[in-house]
mmCIF file of C-alpha atoms in Angstrom:
data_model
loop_
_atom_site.group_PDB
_atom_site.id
_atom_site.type_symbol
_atom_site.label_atom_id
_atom_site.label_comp_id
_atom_site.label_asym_id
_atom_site.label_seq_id
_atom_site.Cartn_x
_atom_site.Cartn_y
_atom_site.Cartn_z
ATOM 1 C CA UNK A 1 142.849 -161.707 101.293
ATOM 2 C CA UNK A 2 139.567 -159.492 101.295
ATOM 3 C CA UNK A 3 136.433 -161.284 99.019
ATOM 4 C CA UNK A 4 136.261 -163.056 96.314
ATOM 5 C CA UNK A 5 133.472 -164.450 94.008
ATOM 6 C CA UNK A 6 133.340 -167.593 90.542
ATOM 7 C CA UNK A 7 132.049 -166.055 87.735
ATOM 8 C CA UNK A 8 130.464 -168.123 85.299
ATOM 9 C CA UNK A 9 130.139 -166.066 82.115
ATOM 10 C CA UNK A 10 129.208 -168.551 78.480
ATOM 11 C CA UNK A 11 130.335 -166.435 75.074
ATOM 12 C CA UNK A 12 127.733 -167.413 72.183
ATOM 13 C CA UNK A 13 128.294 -165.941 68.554
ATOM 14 C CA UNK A 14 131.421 -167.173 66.355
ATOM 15 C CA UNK A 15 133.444 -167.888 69.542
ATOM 16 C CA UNK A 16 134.856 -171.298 68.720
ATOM 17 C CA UNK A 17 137.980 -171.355 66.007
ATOM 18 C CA UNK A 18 139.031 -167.689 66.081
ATOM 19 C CA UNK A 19 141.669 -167.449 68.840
ATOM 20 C CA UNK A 20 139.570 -167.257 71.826
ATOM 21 C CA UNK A 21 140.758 -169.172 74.331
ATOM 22 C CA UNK A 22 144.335 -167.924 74.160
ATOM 23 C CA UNK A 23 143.105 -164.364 73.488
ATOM 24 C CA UNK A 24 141.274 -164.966 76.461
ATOM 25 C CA UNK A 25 144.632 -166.786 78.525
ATOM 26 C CA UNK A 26 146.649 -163.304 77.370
ATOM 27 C CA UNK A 27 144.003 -160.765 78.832
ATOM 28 C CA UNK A 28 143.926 -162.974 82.118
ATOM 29 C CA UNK A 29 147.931 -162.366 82.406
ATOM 30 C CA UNK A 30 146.953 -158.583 83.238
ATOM 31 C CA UNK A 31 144.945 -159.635 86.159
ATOM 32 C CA UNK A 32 144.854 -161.667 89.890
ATOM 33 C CA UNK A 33 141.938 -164.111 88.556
ATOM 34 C CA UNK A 34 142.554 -167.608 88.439
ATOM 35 C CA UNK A 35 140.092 -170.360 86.200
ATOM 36 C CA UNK A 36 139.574 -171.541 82.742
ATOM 37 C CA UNK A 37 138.145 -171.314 79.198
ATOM 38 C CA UNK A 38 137.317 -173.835 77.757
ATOM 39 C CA UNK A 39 134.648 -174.998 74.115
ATOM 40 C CA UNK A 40 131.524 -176.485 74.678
ATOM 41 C CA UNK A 41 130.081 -179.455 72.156
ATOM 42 C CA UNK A 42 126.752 -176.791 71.558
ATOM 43 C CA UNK A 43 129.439 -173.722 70.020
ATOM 44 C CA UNK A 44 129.535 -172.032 73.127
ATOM 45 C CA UNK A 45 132.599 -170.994 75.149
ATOM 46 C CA UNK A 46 132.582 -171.122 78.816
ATOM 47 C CA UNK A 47 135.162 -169.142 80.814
ATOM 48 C CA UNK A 48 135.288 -169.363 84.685
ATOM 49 C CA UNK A 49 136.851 -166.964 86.625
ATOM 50 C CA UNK A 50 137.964 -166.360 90.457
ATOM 51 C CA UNK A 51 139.231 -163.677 91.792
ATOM 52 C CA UNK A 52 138.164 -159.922 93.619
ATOM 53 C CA UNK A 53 135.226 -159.332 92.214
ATOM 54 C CA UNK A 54 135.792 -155.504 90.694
ATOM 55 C CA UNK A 55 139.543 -157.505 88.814
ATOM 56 C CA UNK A 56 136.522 -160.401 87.761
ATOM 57 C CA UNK A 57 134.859 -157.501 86.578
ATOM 58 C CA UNK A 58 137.134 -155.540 84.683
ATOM 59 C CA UNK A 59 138.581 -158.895 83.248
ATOM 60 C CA UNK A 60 135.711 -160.113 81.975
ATOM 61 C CA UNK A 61 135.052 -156.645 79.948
ATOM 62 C CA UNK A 62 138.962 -156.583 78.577
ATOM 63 C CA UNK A 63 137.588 -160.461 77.041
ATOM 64 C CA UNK A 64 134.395 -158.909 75.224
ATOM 65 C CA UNK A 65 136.096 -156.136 74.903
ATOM 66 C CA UNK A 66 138.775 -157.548 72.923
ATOM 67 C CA UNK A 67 136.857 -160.404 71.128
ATOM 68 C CA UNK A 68 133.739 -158.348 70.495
ATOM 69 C CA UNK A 69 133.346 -158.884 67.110
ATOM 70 C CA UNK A 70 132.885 -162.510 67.664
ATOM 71 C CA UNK A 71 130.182 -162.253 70.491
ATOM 72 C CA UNK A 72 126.803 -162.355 69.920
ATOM 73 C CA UNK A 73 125.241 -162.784 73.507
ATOM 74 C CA UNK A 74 126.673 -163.358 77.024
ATOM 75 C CA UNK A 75 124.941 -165.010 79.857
ATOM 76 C CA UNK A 76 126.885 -165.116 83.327
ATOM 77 C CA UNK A 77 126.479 -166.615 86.980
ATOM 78 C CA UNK A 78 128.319 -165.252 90.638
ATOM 79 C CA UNK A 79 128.459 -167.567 93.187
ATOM 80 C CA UNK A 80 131.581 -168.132 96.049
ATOM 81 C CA UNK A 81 134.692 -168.560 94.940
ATOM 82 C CA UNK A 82 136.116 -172.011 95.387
ATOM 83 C CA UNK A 83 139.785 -171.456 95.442
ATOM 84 C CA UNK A 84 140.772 -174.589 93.474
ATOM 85 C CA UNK A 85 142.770 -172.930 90.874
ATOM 86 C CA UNK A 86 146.041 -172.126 90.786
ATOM 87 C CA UNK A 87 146.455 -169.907 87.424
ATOM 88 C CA UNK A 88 144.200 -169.496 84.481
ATOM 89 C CA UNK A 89 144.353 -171.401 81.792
ATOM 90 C CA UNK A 90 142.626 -173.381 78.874
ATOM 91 C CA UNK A 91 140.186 -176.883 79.326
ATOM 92 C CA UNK A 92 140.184 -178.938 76.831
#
């Protein structure tokens, strides 16, 4: 199944109320990662993603890439990948 790695990656800027969770669902359609997005309470979004980690990659650049106007800084964290998720999909 070759490696994979959970990225961590929290979206700060005018992220919450503008589409981006299910922008965010869409773009994860296109690739083998499995997780969630979901709001924080402080304005943040938080997405989590598992998968290879050049797809976790690429992935997480089609998300700023398409939301970009609405990001104002990105912070992220690698660690293993867990394997608990089946699909990608929205917290609430």
């Amino acid at each position: 199944m070759g490696e994979r790695i959970r990225r961590t990656t929290w979206f700060e800027g005018t992220v919450q109320g503008v589409g981006f969770r299910y922008t965010a669902c869409d773009v994860a359609a296109r690739f083998p990662v499995t997780g969630y997005v979901r709001n924080l309470r402080d304005g943040r979004v938080e997405l989590v993603a598992e998968g290879p980690p050049e797809q976790v990659d690429r992935f997480i650049a089609a998300v700023r890439d398409a939301l970009r106007h609405y990001i104002r800084h990105v912070e992220q964290t690698d660690g293993p990948a867990t394997g608990e998720f089946e699909r990608f999909g929205v917290r609430y």
